[in-house]
Amino acid sequence: MNKPRILSGVQPTGNLHLGNYLGAIRSWVEQQQHYDNFFCVVDLHAITVPHNPQTLAQDTLTIAALYLACGIDLQYSTIFVQSHVSAHSELAWLLNCVTPLNWLERMIQFKEKAIKQGENVSVGLLDYPVLMAADILLYDADKVPVGEDQKQHLELTRDIVIRINDKFGREDAPVLKLPEPLIRKEGARVMSLADGTKKMSKSDESELSRINLLDPPEVIQKKIKKCKTDPQRGLWFDDPDRPECHNLLTLYTLLSNQTKEAVAKECAEMGWGQFKPLLTETAIAALEPIQAKYGEILADRGELDRIIQAGNAKASHTAHQTLTRVREALGFLPDPHQPQ
Ligand code: AQP
């Protein structure tokens, strides 16, 4: 029996941080043998906000290498670059033409990111969820691992599928597969080190707000030393008046692979002076094997290029089959250059 298929990705908008790892990549790794996985570096998404053309290519490679360093296994998973598979842009256009504008204007992430950009907000940012729908639907993904921040986008993807199948499919032959969310509980939202009410994010201006997967030990130590805390003694979870305390305890729980109950007990009497060195040591130890593996992968750049090219070819083959199906359903003249 075929394994269910998974599609997910990360934008090369900067260095991967603990939020990306604990909220996404680590669970991909843990569950990968149960699925047929496609993991892409979503570089077309990265240009929906102003980007640096000098760093985009390197960031794309870094993320592909970090997927491998974190434990993505090519036996179960395909790694590829979104912009190398032209079907993503093509399907996004077709989906654009059946997606009502007001569905996109309702998206919370668009509203949040658009506010930051004022007059300069691009059509691409508004269209981000349609491109994401194309990413998912091209691979007939059964499941999409999503954090809380992406739930609304997956709902939109499902609405687009229902609309296309309704308008252009038959009941016994739907055009597109309806994907299901795979909701993460633990680590669903890792918060900023500078503000426990804000998501840890690559685009936060302050480097001190996040721990990057490639931060050396002394940088991790400095960031945890400077992170925001409160004047209380004793540490506990789930106190709405202590968001930083909850976040740092959660980080410690996830990085030390302990249960919440065990950490609550261990840290109940601690002050920050005792807890911060413990968290520092744990974070450094958790990232050390990833950093060592990353070094090995970069030392053989030719092999990394080969892995990406093989992933692109496999992804392209699958994606173009879906694109052809959608083109046919929408009534286009068959393209003699596309594999049928
Ligand atoms: N703080 C977070 N906590 C838990 N999960 C997170 N993810 C991101 N930040 C956190 C998850 O990481 C995956 C890839 O995210 P992305 O790079 O595609 O975009 P993002 O969610 O917008 O991440 P950033 O770091 O905030 O990027 P920028 O600053 O460029 O917008 C997703 O599964 C996401 O849920």
CSV table of C-alpha atoms and ligand atoms in Angstrom, one decimal:
chain,number,residue,atom,x,y,z
A,1,MET,CA,0.0,0.0,0.0
A,2,ASN,CA,1.3,3.5,-0.9
A,3,LYS,CA,2.2,5.7,2.1
A,4,PRO,CA,0.3,8.9,2.5
A,5,ARG,CA,2.1,11.9,1.0
A,6,ILE,CA,3.3,14.9,2.8
A,7,LEU,CA,4.4,18.3,1.5
A,8,SER,CA,6.0,21.1,3.4
A,9,GLY,CA,8.7,23.8,3.1
A,10,VAL,CA,10.6,26.7,4.6
A,11,GLN,CA,11.3,30.1,3.1
A,12,PRO,CA,14.9,31.0,2.5
A,13,THR,CA,14.4,34.4,4.1
A,14,GLY,CA,17.4,34.0,6.5
A,15,ASN,CA,18.8,31.6,9.0
A,16,LEU,CA,16.7,28.8,10.4
A,17,HIS,CA,16.0,29.3,14.0
A,18,LEU,CA,14.7,27.1,16.9
A,19,GLY,CA,11.1,28.0,16.0
A,20,ASN,CA,11.5,26.5,12.5
A,21,TYR,CA,13.3,23.5,13.9
A,22,LEU,CA,11.1,22.6,16.9
A,23,GLY,CA,7.9,23.8,15.3
A,24,ALA,CA,8.4,22.1,11.9
A,25,ILE,CA,11.6,20.3,10.8
A,26,ARG,CA,12.0,18.1,13.9
A,27,SER,CA,8.6,16.6,13.5
A,28,TRP,CA,9.1,16.1,9.8
A,29,VAL,CA,12.2,14.1,10.7
A,30,GLU,CA,10.5,12.1,13.5
A,31,GLN,CA,7.6,11.0,11.3
A,32,GLN,CA,9.2,10.7,7.9
A,33,GLN,CA,9.3,6.9,7.7
A,34,HIS,CA,5.5,6.8,7.8
A,35,TYR,CA,5.0,9.0,4.8
A,36,ASP,CA,6.2,9.7,1.2
A,37,ASN,CA,7.6,13.2,1.9
A,38,PHE,CA,8.3,16.2,-0.4
A,39,PHE,CA,10.2,19.0,1.4
A,40,CYS,CA,11.0,22.1,-0.6
A,41,VAL,CA,12.9,25.3,-0.1
A,42,VAL,CA,10.2,27.8,-1.0
A,43,ASP,CA,12.3,30.5,-2.6
A,44,LEU,CA,9.4,31.9,-4.6
A,45,HIS,CA,7.7,32.7,-1.3
A,46,ALA,CA,10.8,34.4,0.0
A,47,ILE,CA,10.4,37.2,-2.6
A,48,THR,CA,6.9,38.1,-1.5
A,49,VAL,CA,8.5,40.6,0.9
A,50,PRO,CA,11.6,42.7,0.0
A,51,HIS,CA,14.6,40.4,-0.3
A,52,ASN,CA,18.3,40.6,-0.8
A,53,PRO,CA,19.3,39.1,-4.2
A,54,GLN,CA,22.9,38.8,-2.9
A,55,THR,CA,21.9,36.2,-0.3
A,56,LEU,CA,18.8,34.4,-1.8
A,57,ALA,CA,20.8,31.6,-3.5
A,58,GLN,CA,23.1,31.0,-0.6
A,59,ASP,CA,20.1,30.9,1.9
A,60,THR,CA,18.4,28.4,-0.4
A,61,LEU,CA,21.4,26.1,-0.3
A,62,THR,CA,21.8,26.6,3.4
A,63,ILE,CA,18.3,25.5,4.1
A,64,ALA,CA,18.5,22.4,1.8
A,65,ALA,CA,21.8,21.5,3.7
A,66,LEU,CA,20.1,22.1,7.0
A,67,TYR,CA,17.2,19.8,6.1
A,68,LEU,CA,19.8,17.0,5.7
A,69,ALA,CA,21.7,18.0,8.8
A,70,CYS,CA,18.6,17.9,10.9
A,71,GLY,CA,18.0,14.3,9.8
A,72,ILE,CA,15.8,14.4,6.6
A,73,ASP,CA,16.5,11.0,5.1
A,74,LEU,CA,16.5,10.6,1.3
A,75,GLN,CA,15.3,7.1,1.7
A,76,TYR,CA,11.9,8.5,2.7
A,77,SER,CA,12.0,12.1,1.5
A,78,THR,CA,12.6,14.2,-1.6
A,79,ILE,CA,14.3,17.6,-1.1
A,80,PHE,CA,13.9,20.2,-3.9
A,81,VAL,CA,13.9,23.9,-4.7
A,82,GLN,CA,10.5,25.4,-5.5
A,83,SER,CA,11.6,27.8,-8.3
A,84,HIS,CA,13.3,24.9,-10.1
A,85,VAL,CA,9.9,23.2,-10.7
A,86,SER,CA,8.1,25.6,-13.0
A,87,ALA,CA,4.8,23.9,-12.4
A,88,HIS,CA,4.5,25.9,-9.1
A,89,SER,CA,4.2,29.2,-10.8
A,90,GLU,CA,2.0,27.8,-13.6
A,91,LEU,CA,-0.5,26.2,-11.3
A,92,ALA,CA,-0.6,29.3,-9.0
A,93,TRP,CA,-1.7,31.3,-12.0
A,94,LEU,CA,-4.5,28.8,-12.9
A,95,LEU,CA,-5.6,28.8,-9.2
A,96,ASN,CA,-5.5,32.6,-9.1
A,97,CYS,CA,-8.1,32.7,-11.8
A,98,VAL,CA,-10.6,30.7,-9.7
A,99,THR,CA,-9.8,32.3,-6.3
A,100,PRO,CA,-12.0,35.2,-5.2
A,101,LEU,CA,-10.0,38.2,-4.2
A,102,ASN,CA,-11.9,38.6,-0.9
A,103,TRP,CA,-10.7,35.2,0.2
A,104,LEU,CA,-7.1,36.5,0.1
A,105,GLU,CA,-7.9,39.9,1.7
A,106,ARG,CA,-9.1,38.0,4.8
A,107,MET,CA,-5.8,36.3,5.5
A,108,ILE,CA,-4.4,37.3,8.8
A,109,GLN,CA,-0.7,36.8,7.8
A,110,PHE,CA,-1.3,39.1,4.8
A,111,LYS,CA,-2.8,41.8,7.1
A,112,GLU,CA,0.1,41.5,9.6
A,113,LYS,CA,2.9,41.5,7.0
A,114,ALA,CA,1.2,44.2,4.9
A,115,ILE,CA,1.0,46.6,7.8
A,116,LYS,CA,4.8,46.4,8.2
A,117,GLN,CA,5.3,47.4,4.5
A,118,GLY,CA,2.8,50.2,4.1
A,119,GLU,CA,2.5,51.4,0.5
A,120,ASN,CA,5.1,48.9,-0.8
A,121,VAL,CA,3.1,45.8,-0.2
A,122,SER,CA,3.3,43.5,-3.3
A,123,VAL,CA,0.6,41.6,-5.2
A,124,GLY,CA,2.9,38.6,-4.5
A,125,LEU,CA,2.3,38.9,-0.7
A,126,LEU,CA,-1.5,38.9,-1.2
A,127,ASP,CA,-1.1,35.9,-3.5
A,128,TYR,CA,1.2,34.0,-1.1
A,129,PRO,CA,-1.6,31.5,0.0
A,130,VAL,CA,-2.5,30.7,-3.6
A,131,LEU,CA,1.2,29.8,-4.4
A,132,MET,CA,1.1,27.7,-1.2
A,133,ALA,CA,-2.0,26.0,-2.4
A,134,ALA,CA,-0.2,25.2,-5.7
A,135,ASP,CA,2.8,23.8,-3.8
A,136,ILE,CA,0.5,21.4,-1.8
A,137,LEU,CA,-1.9,20.4,-4.6
A,138,LEU,CA,0.8,19.7,-7.3
A,139,TYR,CA,1.9,16.7,-5.2
A,140,ASP,CA,-1.6,15.4,-4.4
A,141,ALA,CA,-0.5,15.7,-0.7
A,142,ASP,CA,-2.6,13.8,1.7
A,143,LYS,CA,-1.3,15.7,4.7
A,144,VAL,CA,0.3,19.0,5.4
A,145,PRO,CA,2.1,19.6,8.6
A,146,VAL,CA,1.1,23.1,9.8
A,147,GLY,CA,1.8,25.3,12.7
A,148,GLU,CA,-1.0,27.5,14.1
A,149,ASP,CA,0.2,30.4,11.9
A,150,GLN,CA,-0.5,28.4,8.7
A,151,LYS,CA,-3.8,26.8,9.5
A,152,GLN,CA,-5.8,29.6,7.8
A,153,HIS,CA,-3.8,29.1,4.6
A,154,LEU,CA,-4.5,25.4,4.5
A,155,GLU,CA,-8.2,26.1,5.0
A,156,LEU,CA,-8.0,28.4,1.9
A,157,THR,CA,-6.2,25.6,0.0
A,158,ARG,CA,-9.1,23.3,0.8
A,159,ASP,CA,-11.6,25.9,-0.3
A,160,ILE,CA,-9.8,26.2,-3.6
A,161,VAL,CA,-9.9,22.4,-4.1
A,162,ILE,CA,-13.6,22.3,-3.4
A,163,ARG,CA,-14.3,25.1,-5.8
A,164,ILE,CA,-12.2,23.6,-8.7
A,165,ASN,CA,-13.6,20.1,-8.2
A,166,ASP,CA,-17.1,21.5,-8.1
A,167,LYS,CA,-16.7,23.6,-11.3
A,168,PHE,CA,-14.4,21.5,-13.4
A,169,GLY,CA,-14.4,17.9,-12.0
A,170,ARG,CA,-16.8,15.0,-11.9
A,171,GLU,CA,-17.9,13.4,-8.6
A,172,ASP,CA,-16.1,10.2,-9.6
A,173,ALA,CA,-13.0,12.1,-11.0
A,174,PRO,CA,-12.0,15.1,-8.8
A,175,VAL,CA,-9.4,17.3,-10.4
A,176,LEU,CA,-7.5,17.9,-7.2
A,177,LYS,CA,-7.0,16.0,-3.9
A,178,LEU,CA,-8.3,17.5,-0.7
A,179,PRO,CA,-5.4,17.8,1.7
A,180,GLU,CA,-5.8,17.4,5.5
A,181,PRO,CA,-3.8,19.3,8.1
A,182,LEU,CA,-1.4,17.5,10.3
A,183,ILE,CA,-1.5,19.7,13.4
A,184,ARG,CA,1.5,19.9,15.7
A,185,LYS,CA,0.9,20.3,19.4
A,186,GLU,CA,4.3,20.6,21.0
A,187,GLY,CA,6.4,23.5,19.7
A,188,ALA,CA,3.5,24.8,17.6
A,189,ARG,CA,4.6,28.3,18.5
A,190,VAL,CA,8.1,29.1,19.8
A,191,MET,CA,8.2,32.7,20.9
A,192,SER,CA,10.8,35.4,20.6
A,193,LEU,CA,13.5,35.6,23.3
A,194,ALA,CA,12.9,39.4,23.5
A,195,ASP,CA,9.2,39.2,23.9
A,196,GLY,CA,7.3,36.1,25.0
A,197,THR,CA,4.1,37.2,23.2
A,198,LYS,CA,5.7,37.5,19.7
A,199,LYS,CA,6.6,34.5,17.5
A,200,MET,CA,10.3,33.8,17.0
A,201,SER,CA,10.9,34.9,13.4
A,202,LYS,CA,13.6,35.1,10.8
A,203,SER,CA,12.5,38.6,9.9
A,204,ASP,CA,12.6,40.0,13.4
A,205,GLU,CA,15.1,42.9,13.2
A,206,SER,CA,16.7,41.8,16.5
A,207,GLU,CA,19.2,38.9,16.2
A,208,LEU,CA,18.8,38.6,20.0
A,209,SER,CA,15.2,37.6,19.5
A,210,ARG,CA,16.1,34.1,18.1
A,211,ILE,CA,18.6,31.3,18.4
A,212,ASN,CA,19.7,30.2,14.9
A,213,LEU,CA,20.5,26.5,14.3
A,214,LEU,CA,24.0,27.6,13.2
A,215,ASP,CA,24.8,29.9,16.1
A,216,PRO,CA,28.1,29.0,17.7
A,217,PRO,CA,28.0,28.2,21.5
A,218,GLU,CA,29.2,31.6,22.6
A,219,VAL,CA,26.4,33.3,20.6
A,220,ILE,CA,23.8,31.0,22.1
A,221,GLN,CA,25.2,31.7,25.6
A,222,LYS,CA,25.0,35.5,24.9
A,223,LYS,CA,21.5,35.4,23.6
A,224,ILE,CA,20.1,33.4,26.5
A,225,LYS,CA,22.0,35.6,29.0
A,226,LYS,CA,20.3,38.6,27.5
A,227,CYS,CA,16.9,37.2,26.9
A,228,LYS,CA,13.9,38.8,28.5
A,229,THR,CA,12.8,37.4,31.9
A,230,ASP,CA,10.9,38.7,34.9
A,231,PRO,CA,11.7,39.4,38.6
A,232,GLN,CA,9.8,36.4,40.0
A,233,ARG,CA,11.5,33.5,41.8
A,234,GLY,CA,10.4,29.9,40.9
A,235,LEU,CA,9.5,28.9,37.4
A,236,TRP,CA,6.2,27.5,36.1
A,237,PHE,CA,4.3,26.9,32.9
A,238,ASP,CA,1.1,28.4,31.6
A,239,ASP,CA,1.0,31.7,33.5
A,240,PRO,CA,-0.5,34.4,31.2
A,241,ASP,CA,1.4,37.0,33.2
A,242,ARG,CA,4.7,35.2,32.6
A,243,PRO,CA,4.9,34.6,28.8
A,244,GLU,CA,8.7,34.5,28.8
A,245,CYS,CA,8.8,32.0,31.6
A,246,HIS,CA,6.4,29.7,29.7
A,247,ASN,CA,8.4,30.0,26.5
A,248,LEU,CA,11.8,29.4,28.0
A,249,LEU,CA,10.5,26.4,30.0
A,250,THR,CA,8.9,25.0,26.8
A,251,LEU,CA,12.2,25.5,24.9
A,252,TYR,CA,14.0,23.6,27.7
A,253,THR,CA,11.4,20.8,27.6
A,254,LEU,CA,11.7,20.4,23.8
A,255,LEU,CA,15.5,20.6,23.7
A,256,SER,CA,16.0,18.2,26.6
A,257,ASN,CA,13.4,15.8,25.3
A,258,GLN,CA,11.7,15.6,28.7
A,259,THR,CA,8.0,15.8,29.6
A,260,LYS,CA,6.4,19.0,30.7
A,261,GLU,CA,5.7,17.5,34.1
A,262,ALA,CA,9.3,16.5,34.6
A,263,VAL,CA,10.5,20.0,33.7
A,264,ALA,CA,7.9,21.6,35.9
A,265,LYS,CA,9.2,19.6,38.8
A,266,GLU,CA,12.9,20.1,38.1
A,267,CYS,CA,12.5,23.9,37.7
A,268,ALA,CA,9.8,24.8,40.2
A,269,GLU,CA,12.3,26.2,42.8
A,270,MET,CA,14.8,27.6,40.3
A,271,GLY,CA,15.7,31.3,39.8
A,272,TRP,CA,16.8,32.6,36.4
A,273,GLY,CA,20.5,32.5,37.5
A,274,GLN,CA,20.3,28.8,37.8
A,275,PHE,CA,17.9,28.1,34.8
A,276,LYS,CA,19.7,30.2,32.1
A,277,PRO,CA,23.0,28.2,32.2
A,278,LEU,CA,21.0,25.0,32.2
A,279,LEU,CA,19.0,26.1,29.1
A,280,THR,CA,22.3,27.3,27.5
A,281,GLU,CA,24.0,24.0,28.0
A,282,THR,CA,21.0,22.1,26.7
A,283,ALA,CA,20.6,24.2,23.6
A,284,ILE,CA,24.3,24.0,22.7
A,285,ALA,CA,24.2,20.2,23.2
A,286,ALA,CA,21.0,19.8,21.1
A,287,LEU,CA,22.5,21.9,18.2
A,288,GLU,CA,26.0,20.5,18.2
A,289,PRO,CA,25.3,17.3,16.1
A,290,ILE,CA,23.2,19.3,13.6
A,291,GLN,CA,26.1,21.8,13.2
A,292,ALA,CA,28.7,19.1,12.8
A,293,LYS,CA,26.6,17.3,10.1
A,294,TYR,CA,26.0,20.6,8.4
A,295,GLY,CA,29.8,21.2,8.2
A,296,GLU,CA,30.2,17.7,6.6
A,297,ILE,CA,27.5,18.4,4.0
A,298,LEU,CA,28.9,21.7,3.0
A,299,ALA,CA,32.4,20.2,2.6
A,300,ASP,CA,31.0,18.1,-0.3
A,301,ARG,CA,29.1,20.8,-2.3
A,302,GLY,CA,29.0,18.6,-5.4
A,303,GLU,CA,27.0,15.9,-3.5
A,304,LEU,CA,24.6,18.6,-2.2
A,305,ASP,CA,24.0,19.9,-5.8
A,306,ARG,CA,23.4,16.3,-7.0
A,307,ILE,CA,20.8,15.7,-4.2
A,308,ILE,CA,19.0,18.9,-5.1
A,309,GLN,CA,19.0,18.1,-8.8
A,310,ALA,CA,17.7,14.6,-8.2
A,311,GLY,CA,15.0,16.0,-5.9
A,312,ASN,CA,14.0,18.7,-8.5
A,313,ALA,CA,13.7,16.0,-11.3
A,314,LYS,CA,11.5,13.8,-9.1
A,315,ALA,CA,9.3,16.7,-8.0
A,316,SER,CA,9.1,18.0,-11.5
A,317,HIS,CA,7.8,14.7,-12.8
A,318,THR,CA,5.0,14.4,-10.2
A,319,ALA,CA,4.1,18.1,-10.4
A,320,HIS,CA,3.8,18.2,-14.2
A,321,GLN,CA,1.4,15.3,-14.1
A,322,THR,CA,-1.0,17.2,-11.8
A,323,LEU,CA,-0.5,20.4,-13.9
A,324,THR,CA,-1.5,18.5,-17.0
A,325,ARG,CA,-4.6,17.2,-15.3
A,326,VAL,CA,-5.7,20.7,-14.2
A,327,ARG,CA,-5.0,22.2,-17.7
A,328,GLU,CA,-7.1,19.5,-19.2
A,329,ALA,CA,-10.0,20.0,-16.7
A,330,LEU,CA,-9.9,23.8,-17.4
A,331,GLY,CA,-10.1,23.1,-21.2
A,332,PHE,CA,-6.6,24.2,-22.5
A,333,LEU,CA,-5.2,23.0,-25.8
A,334,PRO,CA,-2.7,20.2,-24.8
A,335,ASP,CA,0.9,21.5,-24.6
A,336,PRO,CA,3.0,19.4,-26.9
A,337,HIS,CA,6.1,20.1,-24.8
A,338,GLN,CA,4.7,18.8,-21.6
A,339,PRO,CA,4.8,15.1,-20.7
A,340,GLN,CA,1.1,13.8,-20.8
B,1,AQP,N1,8.2,30.6,16.0
B,1,AQP,C1,7.8,29.5,15.5
B,1,AQP,N2,7.3,28.5,16.2
B,1,AQP,C2,6.9,27.4,15.7
B,1,AQP,N3,7.0,27.1,14.3
B,1,AQP,C3,7.5,28.1,13.5
B,1,AQP,N4,7.7,28.2,12.2
B,1,AQP,C4,8.2,29.4,11.9
B,1,AQP,N5,8.4,30.1,13.0
B,1,AQP,C5,7.9,29.3,14.1
B,1,AQP,C6,7.4,27.1,11.3
B,1,AQP,O1,8.5,26.9,10.4
B,1,AQP,C7,8.0,26.5,9.1
B,1,AQP,C8,8.7,27.3,8.1
B,1,AQP,O2,8.3,28.7,8.2
B,1,AQP,P1,8.7,29.7,7.0
B,1,AQP,O3,10.1,30.0,7.0
B,1,AQP,O4,8.1,29.2,5.8
B,1,AQP,O5,7.9,31.0,7.4
B,1,AQP,P2,7.4,31.6,8.7
B,1,AQP,O6,6.4,30.8,9.4
B,1,AQP,O7,6.9,33.0,8.3
B,1,AQP,O8,8.8,31.7,9.5
B,1,AQP,P3,9.5,33.0,10.0
B,1,AQP,O9,10.8,32.5,10.7
B,1,AQP,O10,8.6,33.8,10.8
B,1,AQP,O11,9.9,33.6,8.7
B,1,AQP,P4,9.7,35.1,8.2
B,1,AQP,O12,10.3,36.0,9.2
B,1,AQP,O13,10.5,35.2,6.9
B,1,AQP,O14,8.2,35.3,8.0
B,1,AQP,C9,6.5,26.7,9.1
B,1,AQP,O15,5.9,25.4,9.3
B,1,AQP,C10,6.2,27.5,10.3
B,1,AQP,O16,4.9,27.2,10.9
